[in-house]
Amino acid sequence: MSRAQIFLGLESSCDDTAAAIVQLAADGRATILSSVVVGQTDLHSAFGGVVPEIAARAHAEKLDHCVEQALTKAKTSLSDVDAIAVTAGPGLIGGVVSGVMCAKGLSAATGIPLYGVNHLAGHALTPRLTDNVAYPYLMLLVSGGHSQFLMVHGPDEFQRLGGTIDDAPGEAFDKVARLIALPQPGGPSIEKAAQSGDPKRFAFPRPLLDREGCDMSFSGLKTAVLRTRDAIVEEKSGLTTQDQADLAAGFQAAVVDVLAEKTRRAFLKYPDATQRTLCVAGGVAANQAIRSALETVSQQHNARFVAPPLDLCTDNAAMIAYSAAEQSRHRAADDLTLSARPRWPLDTTQPSMLGSGKKGAKA
Ligand code: KG4
Ligand code: ZN
């Protein structure tokens, strides 16, 4: 590769419509020239979760505006773009189809090569974009829809070490917040309430710590909070602010313990490497208690801890453009038969994760 290449990325697999321009220099260093993310929180707030049909329609309406904005902000035009990258799964199928159709249309009209990218690969490769992390590295994806430990060996080589067998951690934060009458999104409000709470007042379970490996479960913990809440309400006809804070602190402490212990176990599977790195991505990575627990576990394992800036930890299109930039060095472009996939596990050697969360299939 003799000159810098320009990648246009599109993302529409959940409730954010996004487009970005990433430049890949001849030496392999990538720079984000623009990253546009348009959320849909207002459209779904009345329904208590993402409504797939509403999401798909909004993506279809907003995608070309996002592309235009991303090109303008990057001071470039479609004729300068070398490749178009699009999330082709996993996710809510209507949204993924909107993105794939938009990208195919652009590619068919201009002849620019097209790359279908796995959304989870986008998250998993972000630490290379932001911090130039070397392979292999350990990745913990924790958001409202995803929860898994991955050993990342290459741009197309992922080993899944474990993941949630039911709710994703962000989903659990949101549901518990609802149970104890704290506002949505639940993560930030539980973290805030927990600051004035006693994490030891209630003995909440640490699910699956008795089981080997890195699989996690958060649904039983949520039920434990529900039972405790019901017992308090029965006794006192309601929750005081202190009860809310103690429930929040107890729940958060249990999630922290589970993630820390499972991370220790994931380190056992880390192959020999001169520099070991633990990376984290997803909205839950914003939680300070979780971050500092993961940082401590990294120190205990002589590993570097990398948490990309929050706007690149959560859904965005720069990660999709960057993934295609890395992958394009190892594989050919896709053609116009590229299809949208609701499920698309990164590691096909592992049994697939069953069920789907409020934000679509688990993988
Ligand atoms: O990655 P993200 O923005 O969206 C997807 O899930 O795709 O993650 C959102 C999730 C929500 O469930 C939210 O409650 C959670 O991340 N979250 C947090 C915090 N901030 C956001 N969870 C715990 N603590 C936080 N401070
Ligand atoms: Zn995501």
Tab-separated table of C-alpha atoms in Angstrom, residues 70-342:
chain	number	residue	atom	x	y	z
A	70	ALA	CA	-19.321	12.276	7.915
A	71	LEU	CA	-17.928	13.168	4.458
A	72	THR	CA	-18.358	16.902	5.071
A	73	LYS	CA	-16.771	16.806	8.531
A	74	ALA	CA	-13.833	14.840	7.125
A	75	LYS	CA	-13.535	17.400	4.295
A	76	THR	CA	-13.676	14.625	1.735
A	77	SER	CA	-16.108	13.316	-0.874
A	78	LEU	CA	-17.357	9.933	-1.980
A	79	SER	CA	-14.991	9.987	-4.957
A	80	ASP	CA	-12.030	9.926	-2.505
A	81	VAL	CA	-13.345	6.878	-0.637
A	82	ASP	CA	-11.387	3.651	-1.254
A	83	ALA	CA	-13.757	1.228	0.501
A	84	ILE	CA	-17.204	1.178	2.105
A	85	ALA	CA	-17.557	-0.802	5.337
A	86	VAL	CA	-20.912	-1.728	6.832
A	87	THR	CA	-22.089	-3.659	9.865
A	88	ALA	CA	-23.596	-6.826	8.369
A	89	GLY	CA	-24.562	-8.350	11.772
A	90	PRO	CA	-25.204	-9.389	14.472
A	91	GLY	CA	-28.052	-7.129	15.542
A	92	LEU	CA	-31.674	-6.193	14.999
A	93	ILE	CA	-32.239	-7.439	11.482
A	94	GLY	CA	-34.262	-4.459	10.187
A	95	GLY	CA	-31.500	-2.054	11.176
A	96	VAL	CA	-28.734	-4.240	9.781
A	97	VAL	CA	-30.644	-4.564	6.480
A	98	SER	CA	-31.012	-0.746	6.301
A	99	GLY	CA	-27.247	-0.323	6.618
A	100	VAL	CA	-26.341	-3.126	4.221
A	101	MET	CA	-28.784	-1.845	1.556
A	102	CYS	CA	-27.461	1.713	1.872
A	103	ALA	CA	-23.841	0.503	1.574
A	104	LYS	CA	-24.664	-1.765	-1.383
A	105	GLY	CA	-26.425	1.128	-3.138
A	106	LEU	CA	-23.374	3.368	-2.687
A	107	SER	CA	-21.043	0.607	-3.834
A	108	ALA	CA	-23.161	-0.314	-6.884
A	109	ALA	CA	-23.448	3.326	-7.953
A	110	THR	CA	-19.750	4.168	-7.557
A	111	GLY	CA	-17.905	0.865	-7.981
A	112	ILE	CA	-16.222	1.385	-4.577
A	113	PRO	CA	-15.396	-1.987	-2.928
A	114	LEU	CA	-17.724	-3.133	-0.151
A	115	TYR	CA	-16.791	-4.850	3.137
A	116	GLY	CA	-19.358	-6.447	5.464
A	117	VAL	CA	-18.085	-6.208	9.047
A	118	ASN	CA	-19.105	-8.049	12.195
A	119	HIS	CA	-20.297	-5.486	14.769
A	120	LEU	CA	-18.581	-7.360	17.604
A	121	ALA	CA	-15.307	-7.383	15.650
A	122	GLY	CA	-15.697	-3.606	15.445
A	123	HIS	CA	-15.810	-3.339	19.255
A	124	ALA	CA	-13.072	-5.921	19.681
A	125	LEU	CA	-10.620	-4.184	17.300
A	126	THR	CA	-11.169	-0.666	18.706
A	127	PRO	CA	-8.185	-0.834	21.131
A	128	ARG	CA	-5.912	-1.160	18.094
A	129	LEU	CA	-7.414	1.983	16.606
A	130	THR	CA	-7.181	4.002	19.837
A	131	ASP	CA	-4.114	2.559	21.585
A	132	ASN	CA	-2.265	0.514	18.978
A	133	VAL	CA	-2.588	-2.610	21.167
A	134	ALA	CA	-0.593	-5.609	19.861
A	135	TYR	CA	-2.123	-9.069	19.240
A	136	PRO	CA	-2.965	-11.207	21.116
A	137	TYR	CA	-4.994	-9.298	23.700
A	138	LEU	CA	-7.857	-10.060	26.046
A	139	MET	CA	-11.107	-8.201	25.419
A	140	LEU	CA	-14.105	-7.853	27.720
A	141	LEU	CA	-17.181	-6.567	25.895
A	142	VAL	CA	-19.792	-5.339	28.352
A	143	SER	CA	-22.777	-3.341	27.138
A	144	GLY	CA	-26.555	-3.387	27.058
A	145	GLY	CA	-26.523	-6.068	24.384
A	146	HIS	CA	-23.144	-7.792	24.549
A	147	SER	CA	-21.196	-9.604	27.195
A	148	GLN	CA	-18.227	-11.759	26.341
A	149	PHE	CA	-14.558	-12.442	26.909
A	150	LEU	CA	-12.536	-12.711	23.699
A	151	MET	CA	-8.912	-13.486	23.006
A	152	VAL	CA	-8.174	-11.393	19.936
A	153	HIS	CA	-5.439	-13.025	17.837
A	154	GLY	CA	-5.909	-11.099	14.575
A	155	PRO	CA	-8.386	-8.908	12.656
A	156	ASP	CA	-10.387	-11.994	11.751
A	157	GLU	CA	-9.294	-14.380	14.477
A	158	PHE	CA	-11.273	-14.348	17.705
A	159	GLN	CA	-11.414	-16.956	20.438
A	160	ARG	CA	-14.486	-16.716	22.624
A	161	LEU	CA	-13.568	-17.619	26.202
A	162	GLY	CA	-17.019	-17.165	27.690
A	163	GLY	CA	-20.007	-14.885	27.928
A	164	THR	CA	-23.332	-14.367	29.614
A	165	ILE	CA	-25.814	-17.185	29.430
A	166	ASP	CA	-28.738	-14.808	29.982
A	167	ASP	CA	-28.782	-11.002	30.456
A	168	ALA	CA	-25.924	-8.741	29.392
A	169	PRO	CA	-24.601	-6.699	32.355
A	170	GLY	CA	-25.950	-3.391	30.992
A	171	GLU	CA	-29.349	-5.032	30.582
A	172	ALA	CA	-29.156	-6.127	34.241
A	173	PHE	CA	-28.247	-2.577	35.358
A	174	ASP	CA	-31.229	-1.229	33.394
A	175	LYS	CA	-33.685	-3.829	34.739
A	176	VAL	CA	-32.519	-3.440	38.352
A	177	ALA	CA	-32.809	0.347	38.092
A	178	ARG	CA	-36.400	-0.121	36.963
A	179	LEU	CA	-37.080	-2.490	39.896
A	180	ILE	CA	-35.855	0.000	42.476
A	181	ALA	CA	-37.412	3.057	40.800
A	182	LEU	CA	-34.229	4.700	39.521
A	183	PRO	CA	-34.204	6.441	36.120
A	184	GLN	CA	-33.040	4.951	32.787
A	185	PRO	CA	-30.428	4.261	31.581
A	186	GLY	CA	-29.905	2.211	34.707
A	187	GLY	CA	-26.105	2.017	34.702
A	188	PRO	CA	-25.331	5.647	35.529
A	189	SER	CA	-28.213	5.992	38.017
A	190	ILE	CA	-27.252	2.801	39.884
A	191	GLU	CA	-23.612	3.909	39.993
A	192	LYS	CA	-24.659	7.288	41.424
A	193	ALA	CA	-27.057	5.819	44.004
A	194	ALA	CA	-24.469	3.207	45.033
A	195	GLN	CA	-22.078	5.960	46.149
A	196	SER	CA	-24.186	6.561	49.247
A	197	GLY	CA	-25.142	2.917	49.762
A	198	ASP	CA	-23.884	0.063	51.928
A	199	PRO	CA	-22.814	-2.798	49.598
A	200	LYS	CA	-22.900	-5.270	52.517
A	201	ARG	CA	-26.424	-4.657	53.795
A	202	PHE	CA	-27.871	-7.288	51.451
A	203	ALA	CA	-26.117	-10.569	50.653
A	204	PHE	CA	-26.658	-10.828	46.891
A	205	PRO	CA	-25.415	-13.907	44.994
A	206	ARG	CA	-22.333	-13.965	42.743
A	207	PRO	CA	-23.807	-16.238	40.025
A	208	LEU	CA	-21.702	-18.926	38.324
A	209	LEU	CA	-18.556	-18.322	40.397
A	210	ASP	CA	-18.854	-21.970	41.416
A	211	ARG	CA	-18.695	-23.002	37.764
A	212	GLU	CA	-15.360	-23.245	35.951
A	213	GLY	CA	-14.570	-20.993	33.000
A	214	CYS	CA	-15.637	-17.506	31.989
A	215	ASP	CA	-19.385	-17.871	31.466
A	216	MET	CA	-21.515	-15.376	33.376
A	217	SER	CA	-25.137	-15.007	34.425
A	218	PHE	CA	-26.907	-11.888	35.688
A	219	SER	CA	-30.537	-12.875	35.628
A	220	GLY	CA	-30.534	-14.634	39.045
A	221	LEU	CA	-28.893	-11.592	40.600
A	222	LYS	CA	-31.669	-9.415	39.203
A	223	THR	CA	-34.262	-11.780	40.709
A	224	ALA	CA	-32.477	-11.602	44.076
A	225	VAL	CA	-32.782	-7.796	43.994
A	226	LEU	CA	-36.484	-8.150	43.113
A	227	ARG	CA	-37.120	-10.466	46.093
A	228	THR	CA	-35.254	-8.191	48.486
A	229	ARG	CA	-37.134	-5.160	47.193
A	230	ASP	CA	-40.459	-6.960	47.650
A	231	ALA	CA	-39.542	-7.910	51.221
A	232	ILE	CA	-38.677	-4.291	52.088
A	233	VAL	CA	-41.844	-2.959	50.429
A	234	GLU	CA	-43.931	-5.532	52.301
A	235	GLU	CA	-42.361	-4.504	55.600
A	236	LYS	CA	-42.298	-0.717	55.164
A	237	SER	CA	-44.782	-0.113	52.311
A	238	GLY	CA	-42.082	1.455	50.139
A	239	LEU	CA	-38.391	2.078	49.561
A	240	THR	CA	-36.500	4.907	51.240
A	241	THR	CA	-33.660	6.660	49.415
A	242	GLN	CA	-31.263	4.723	51.659
A	243	ASP	CA	-32.913	1.413	50.700
A	244	GLN	CA	-32.481	2.313	47.009
A	245	ALA	CA	-28.832	3.230	47.601
A	246	ASP	CA	-28.115	0.014	49.534
A	247	LEU	CA	-29.833	-2.140	46.892
A	248	ALA	CA	-27.878	-0.338	44.146
A	249	ALA	CA	-24.575	-0.708	46.015
A	250	GLY	CA	-25.191	-4.399	46.763
A	251	PHE	CA	-26.102	-5.159	43.157
A	252	GLN	CA	-23.150	-3.231	41.729
A	253	ALA	CA	-20.731	-4.936	44.145
A	254	ALA	CA	-21.972	-8.342	42.979
A	255	VAL	CA	-21.488	-7.411	39.278
A	256	VAL	CA	-17.987	-6.073	40.068
A	257	ASP	CA	-17.037	-9.300	41.877
A	258	VAL	CA	-18.330	-11.503	39.039
A	259	LEU	CA	-16.569	-9.515	36.303
A	260	ALA	CA	-13.302	-9.372	38.288
A	261	GLU	CA	-13.250	-13.087	39.086
A	262	LYS	CA	-14.186	-14.109	35.536
A	263	THR	CA	-11.451	-11.792	34.212
A	264	ARG	CA	-8.924	-13.604	36.459
A	265	ARG	CA	-10.041	-16.864	34.892
A	266	ALA	CA	-9.792	-15.395	31.391
A	267	PHE	CA	-6.155	-14.452	32.115
A	268	LEU	CA	-5.433	-18.159	32.718
A	269	LYS	CA	-6.183	-18.724	29.025
A	270	TYR	CA	-3.908	-15.932	27.803
A	271	PRO	CA	-1.192	-17.416	25.562
A	272	ASP	CA	2.484	-16.500	26.171
A	273	ALA	CA	3.113	-12.886	25.176
A	274	THR	CA	5.746	-10.310	26.133
A	275	GLN	CA	3.122	-7.654	26.755
A	276	ARG	CA	-0.273	-8.750	28.053
A	277	THR	CA	-3.210	-6.365	27.681
A	278	LEU	CA	-6.750	-6.367	29.014
A	279	CYS	CA	-9.136	-4.184	26.996
A	280	VAL	CA	-12.700	-3.293	27.802
A	281	ALA	CA	-15.485	-1.901	25.598
A	282	GLY	CA	-19.210	-1.210	25.835
A	283	GLY	CA	-21.286	1.263	27.818
A	284	VAL	CA	-20.833	-0.631	31.108
A	285	ALA	CA	-17.104	0.141	30.847
A	286	ALA	CA	-18.071	3.674	31.953
A	287	ASN	CA	-18.665	2.348	35.481
A	288	GLN	CA	-15.826	3.499	37.737
A	289	ALA	CA	-16.147	0.616	40.210
A	290	ILE	CA	-15.970	-1.904	37.351
A	291	ARG	CA	-13.079	-0.069	35.689
A	292	SER	CA	-10.990	0.085	38.832
A	293	ALA	CA	-11.641	-3.606	39.628
A	294	LEU	CA	-10.491	-4.555	36.109
A	295	GLU	CA	-7.473	-2.289	36.428
A	296	THR	CA	-6.521	-4.034	39.682
A	297	VAL	CA	-6.888	-7.482	38.089
A	298	SER	CA	-4.678	-6.305	35.191
A	299	GLN	CA	-1.990	-5.086	37.602
A	300	GLN	CA	-2.100	-8.418	39.424
A	301	HIS	CA	-1.369	-10.099	36.083
A	302	ASN	CA	1.333	-7.621	34.980
A	303	ALA	CA	-0.932	-6.577	32.152
A	304	ARG	CA	-1.681	-3.216	30.592
A	305	PHE	CA	-5.277	-2.020	30.975
A	306	VAL	CA	-6.859	-0.218	28.015
A	307	ALA	CA	-10.301	1.375	28.019
A	308	PRO	CA	-10.928	3.374	24.816
A	309	PRO	CA	-12.684	6.767	25.184
A	310	LEU	CA	-16.356	6.234	25.903
A	311	ASP	CA	-17.601	7.480	22.519
A	312	LEU	CA	-15.536	4.716	20.912
A	313	CYS	CA	-16.501	2.106	23.550
A	314	THR	CA	-20.171	2.507	22.640
A	315	ASP	CA	-21.708	1.953	19.188
A	316	ASN	CA	-20.080	4.007	16.409
A	317	ALA	CA	-19.059	3.610	12.763
A	318	ALA	CA	-15.352	4.445	13.136
A	319	MET	CA	-14.841	0.963	14.595
A	320	ILE	CA	-16.549	-0.550	11.518
A	321	ALA	CA	-14.445	1.473	9.066
A	322	TYR	CA	-11.290	0.583	11.018
A	323	SER	CA	-12.127	-3.148	11.100
A	324	ALA	CA	-12.544	-3.178	7.330
A	325	ALA	CA	-9.238	-1.304	7.004
A	326	GLU	CA	-7.459	-4.031	8.962
A	327	GLN	CA	-9.325	-6.897	7.335
A	328	SER	CA	-8.843	-5.566	3.793
A	329	ARG	CA	-5.144	-6.422	4.103
A	330	HIS	CA	-6.058	-10.084	4.584
A	331	ARG	CA	-9.188	-10.692	2.565
A	332	ALA	CA	-10.994	-9.705	-0.624
A	333	ALA	CA	-13.940	-7.317	-0.653
A	334	ASP	CA	-17.504	-8.645	-0.506
A	335	ASP	CA	-19.769	-8.464	-3.530
A	336	LEU	CA	-23.368	-7.339	-3.849
A	337	THR	CA	-24.622	-10.696	-2.563
A	338	LEU	CA	-23.510	-9.599	0.956
A	339	SER	CA	-26.365	-10.400	3.307
A	340	ALA	CA	-27.472	-9.064	6.681
A	341	ARG	CA	-27.096	-11.571	9.520
A	342	PRO	CA	-29.112	-11.322	12.766
